[in-house]
């Protein structure tokens, strides 16, 4: 197909949904991607580029002449256009914006001025606003006569003469009403709305909670400036879930499957370096007890079990805590109840595993006291892990750090240090070593 | 408020959105929850119960008389009703279904027959279907005259006389068309559709990919039986993200913030028990080298560093792999490229940390050979971790196990065992211990 048969390609590409076209681009070799865009020319739907990995998108946009990109951007809805332009640096953005007609250019520039991850960046500026004194018939006629409507819409908005938002009317309500009815009778003034500066995560939470399909976006003077639709919100929810998951796993959220080995290795290096530092810290606790380890080598063999068991219990607590903080289920109102509960869960499982581990340790090394020592250490470490697992994410949230990113290191450091220290400390006392 | 002032409560509850009412119920003491439902009687919106944790929902439904529940269920849309009934066991479901009118009862029973997590369970059976030969005007009149329409809808469906699905028409398209236009001209026959038996995760992926707001659900004979709307899909996406995140953290997905200490402790116990077994396995590797550990206690102090560094690198790889498998970004077409890439990332970071750790180890213990030994072990373990982190989730996916649930244990077992064995094995050879 890549033999340059432009007509066949055009026909094929024109039939594809943008998402499938995106998949196709992702599967092609890098050189063929740009050729595909060039060969299909005006039939290429640039929104497909928003469906591919960011590194691929950047690569393609860098290769294409700015005229072609500007042409493609013109065809897009404003939110897709903004998403595409976000990939580029400011100079490149400028170059493309210059080639657009005045009106579209100003609209896009304004959208790009809003902070990243704000509702203003996500919204589309194409929407249907009708004056308060219209009837249903007038509104329908207006929609039939205006050619330049958004591709897809689910509700229309009522505004006063200064564009101040007055309320929303869903299409199904409009359809069921008779033509002479005044819009004022149908308008829902309590509809949830969004401020341009609101964080997209907050917006997604609102959509999820109230089952919205679209929400009007208002500026600081309550003027209607755009609309956010649920398909953007679905993307946000997926992104946020992705971020939390990757952050807990020690991976940066912008890592993509199409990145090169060195990009990935470099991005993961930092996290591993932090981990190395904490691992040395934990081992320095072992170093404090070198004498005891030499005298009773069973301690060296068993110490990692105490640390690992505490680390896993702490990770369970931390996972629940990070998730509950992200969904706002955990807040100041129930914080202490949850902390108490996690502490108790740690204690209950600590007792259970103290018995199991104690018996196993005695069976292995035939040293009776060892069971009691490791049991006590397990209890200490599971309680410490539980408290660390809940308090550390909460503290990070307090100081406005992302709990998902940083909790892991701190929490396992706590359980490694407490695990080694309690086990070897109790052993020193019990066996009178030193 | 709980002093029994029913009128004031009714007024207050009637004004609240179901999601806010759900929050209110969650914040109340258990006894007050049932009283709230009883006091507000017919003003209570049962869909609020779908907004609270499952354990709370179960508790309330168990306390209420079946008549009250049946009354509440009648008012709900079919998908909300099914969600509510799912909470109950079969005998209780039966008791409530018996009290419903024949038609609703049959519809609900049929929905409950579909497998859990299938599209059939999630769909609502209220939808608008019109015959092929209608005009736009006829369709609009039909909607105006039928009182029993769904609360909210975004598209209507065209069916033949045997209820076979023919296509969909979005409301905005319908609104913009003139009354005499035949529906056949507007019908989109290629609209994405869903089979009743399809997994809800698959449905969510389709909605996300193609930016859908609603999709018709067809039975095995292509008859239209329901519609899935995007608000249900948003819930599914959140649930799935929740499941993956919790599974990676070793927590079962049905754990909720309102569960009791013992419920939680018991649920987490199993995972910790598995971890304990693997920790003993790893320590038994240390046990093999007891003699060497006694002769050179520095090995006991440093061994956890090798294991921990490998474990963290493996967790990074595993997180990416699990996520990519869940989003279908990783499949058989790019599997080997990704495996190769992860192996190389492991090698690159292995080399980097071999140098750093080696220098640190020599600086600490002043034994020159130790740097080389720990460096080689780190390289082995990071490569092993990378391969384990990608191959284990892929293998689990192959045998249809959930990679998110089981990968963690296997992967860290690999890095603990390989870490201890390579470090102590290389040390034995290098220093001629034994």
CSV table of N, CA and C in Angstrom, one decimal, chain A residues 265 269 272 276, chain B residues 309-310 313 316 342-358 374-384 386:
chain,number,residue,atom,x,y,z
A,265,UNK,N,14.7,4.0,30.2
A,265,UNK,CA,15.7,3.7,31.3
A,265,UNK,C,16.0,4.9,32.1
A,269,UNK,N,15.3,5.5,36.0
A,269,UNK,CA,16.5,5.6,36.8
A,269,UNK,C,16.3,6.3,38.1
A,272,UNK,N,14.6,4.4,40.8
A,272,UNK,CA,15.5,3.3,41.3
A,272,UNK,C,16.6,3.9,42.2
A,276,UNK,N,17.5,2.9,45.9
A,276,UNK,CA,18.8,2.4,46.3
A,276,UNK,C,19.2,3.1,47.6
B,309,UNK,N,16.6,-3.8,44.9
B,309,UNK,CA,16.8,-3.1,43.6
B,309,UNK,C,16.1,-3.8,42.4
B,310,UNK,N,16.3,-5.1,42.4
B,310,UNK,CA,15.7,-5.9,41.4
B,310,UNK,C,14.2,-5.9,41.5
B,313,UNK,N,12.8,-2.6,40.1
B,313,UNK,CA,12.9,-2.5,38.7
B,313,UNK,C,11.8,-3.4,38.1
B,316,UNK,N,8.4,-1.9,38.3
B,316,UNK,CA,8.1,-0.9,37.2
B,316,UNK,C,7.7,-1.5,35.9
B,342,UNK,N,12.2,-4.1,27.2
B,342,UNK,CA,12.2,-4.2,28.7
B,342,UNK,C,13.6,-4.8,29.1
B,343,UNK,N,13.9,-5.9,28.4
B,343,UNK,CA,15.2,-6.5,28.7
B,343,UNK,C,16.4,-5.6,28.6
B,344,UNK,N,16.4,-4.8,27.5
B,344,UNK,CA,17.4,-3.8,27.3
B,344,UNK,C,17.4,-2.7,28.4
B,345,UNK,N,16.2,-2.2,28.8
B,345,UNK,CA,16.1,-1.2,29.8
B,345,UNK,C,16.7,-1.8,31.1
B,346,UNK,N,16.4,-3.1,31.4
B,346,UNK,CA,16.9,-3.7,32.6
B,346,UNK,C,18.4,-3.7,32.5
B,347,UNK,N,19.0,-4.0,31.3
B,347,UNK,CA,20.4,-4.1,31.2
B,347,UNK,C,21.1,-2.7,31.4
B,348,UNK,N,20.5,-1.7,30.8
B,348,UNK,CA,21.0,-0.4,30.9
B,348,UNK,C,21.0,0.1,32.3
B,349,UNK,N,19.9,0.0,33.0
B,349,UNK,CA,19.8,0.4,34.4
B,349,UNK,C,20.6,-0.5,35.3
B,350,UNK,N,20.7,-1.8,34.9
B,350,UNK,CA,21.6,-2.7,35.6
B,350,UNK,C,23.0,-2.3,35.6
B,351,UNK,N,23.5,-1.9,34.4
B,351,UNK,CA,24.9,-1.4,34.3
B,351,UNK,C,25.1,-0.1,35.2
B,352,UNK,N,24.1,0.8,35.1
B,352,UNK,CA,24.2,2.0,35.8
B,352,UNK,C,24.3,1.8,37.3
B,353,UNK,N,23.4,0.9,37.8
B,353,UNK,CA,23.4,0.7,39.2
B,353,UNK,C,24.5,-0.3,39.7
B,354,UNK,N,25.0,-1.1,38.8
B,354,UNK,CA,26.1,-1.9,39.2
B,354,UNK,C,27.3,-1.0,39.6
B,355,UNK,N,27.5,0.1,38.8
B,355,UNK,CA,28.6,1.0,39.1
B,355,UNK,C,28.4,1.7,40.4
B,356,UNK,N,27.2,2.3,40.6
B,356,UNK,CA,26.8,3.1,41.8
B,356,UNK,C,26.9,2.2,43.0
B,357,UNK,N,26.2,1.0,43.0
B,357,UNK,CA,26.2,0.2,44.1
B,357,UNK,C,27.6,-0.4,44.5
B,358,UNK,N,28.3,-0.8,43.4
B,358,UNK,CA,29.6,-1.3,43.6
B,358,UNK,C,30.5,-0.3,44.4
B,374,UNK,N,28.9,-7.4,43.9
B,374,UNK,CA,27.5,-6.8,44.0
B,374,UNK,C,27.1,-6.2,42.6
B,375,UNK,N,28.1,-5.6,41.9
B,375,UNK,CA,27.7,-5.1,40.6
B,375,UNK,C,27.2,-6.1,39.6
B,376,UNK,N,27.9,-7.3,39.6
B,376,UNK,CA,27.5,-8.4,38.7
B,376,UNK,C,26.1,-8.9,39.1
B,377,UNK,N,25.9,-9.0,40.4
B,377,UNK,CA,24.6,-9.5,40.9
B,377,UNK,C,23.5,-8.5,40.6
B,378,UNK,N,23.8,-7.2,40.6
B,378,UNK,CA,22.7,-6.2,40.3
B,378,UNK,C,22.4,-6.3,38.8
B,379,UNK,N,23.4,-6.5,38.0
B,379,UNK,CA,23.1,-6.6,36.5
B,379,UNK,C,22.2,-7.9,36.3
B,380,UNK,N,22.6,-9.0,36.9
B,380,UNK,CA,21.8,-10.2,36.7
B,380,UNK,C,20.3,-10.0,37.2
B,381,UNK,N,20.2,-9.4,38.4
B,381,UNK,CA,18.9,-9.3,38.9
B,381,UNK,C,18.0,-8.2,38.2
B,382,UNK,N,18.6,-7.2,37.7
B,382,UNK,CA,17.8,-6.2,37.0
B,382,UNK,C,17.3,-6.7,35.6
B,383,UNK,N,18.2,-7.5,35.0
B,383,UNK,CA,17.7,-8.1,33.7
B,383,UNK,C,16.7,-9.2,34.0
B,384,UNK,N,16.9,-10.0,35.1
B,384,UNK,CA,15.9,-11.1,35.4
B,384,UNK,C,14.6,-10.4,35.8
B,386,UNK,N,13.4,-7.5,34.9
B,386,UNK,CA,12.8,-6.9,33.7
B,386,UNK,C,12.0,-8.0,32.9
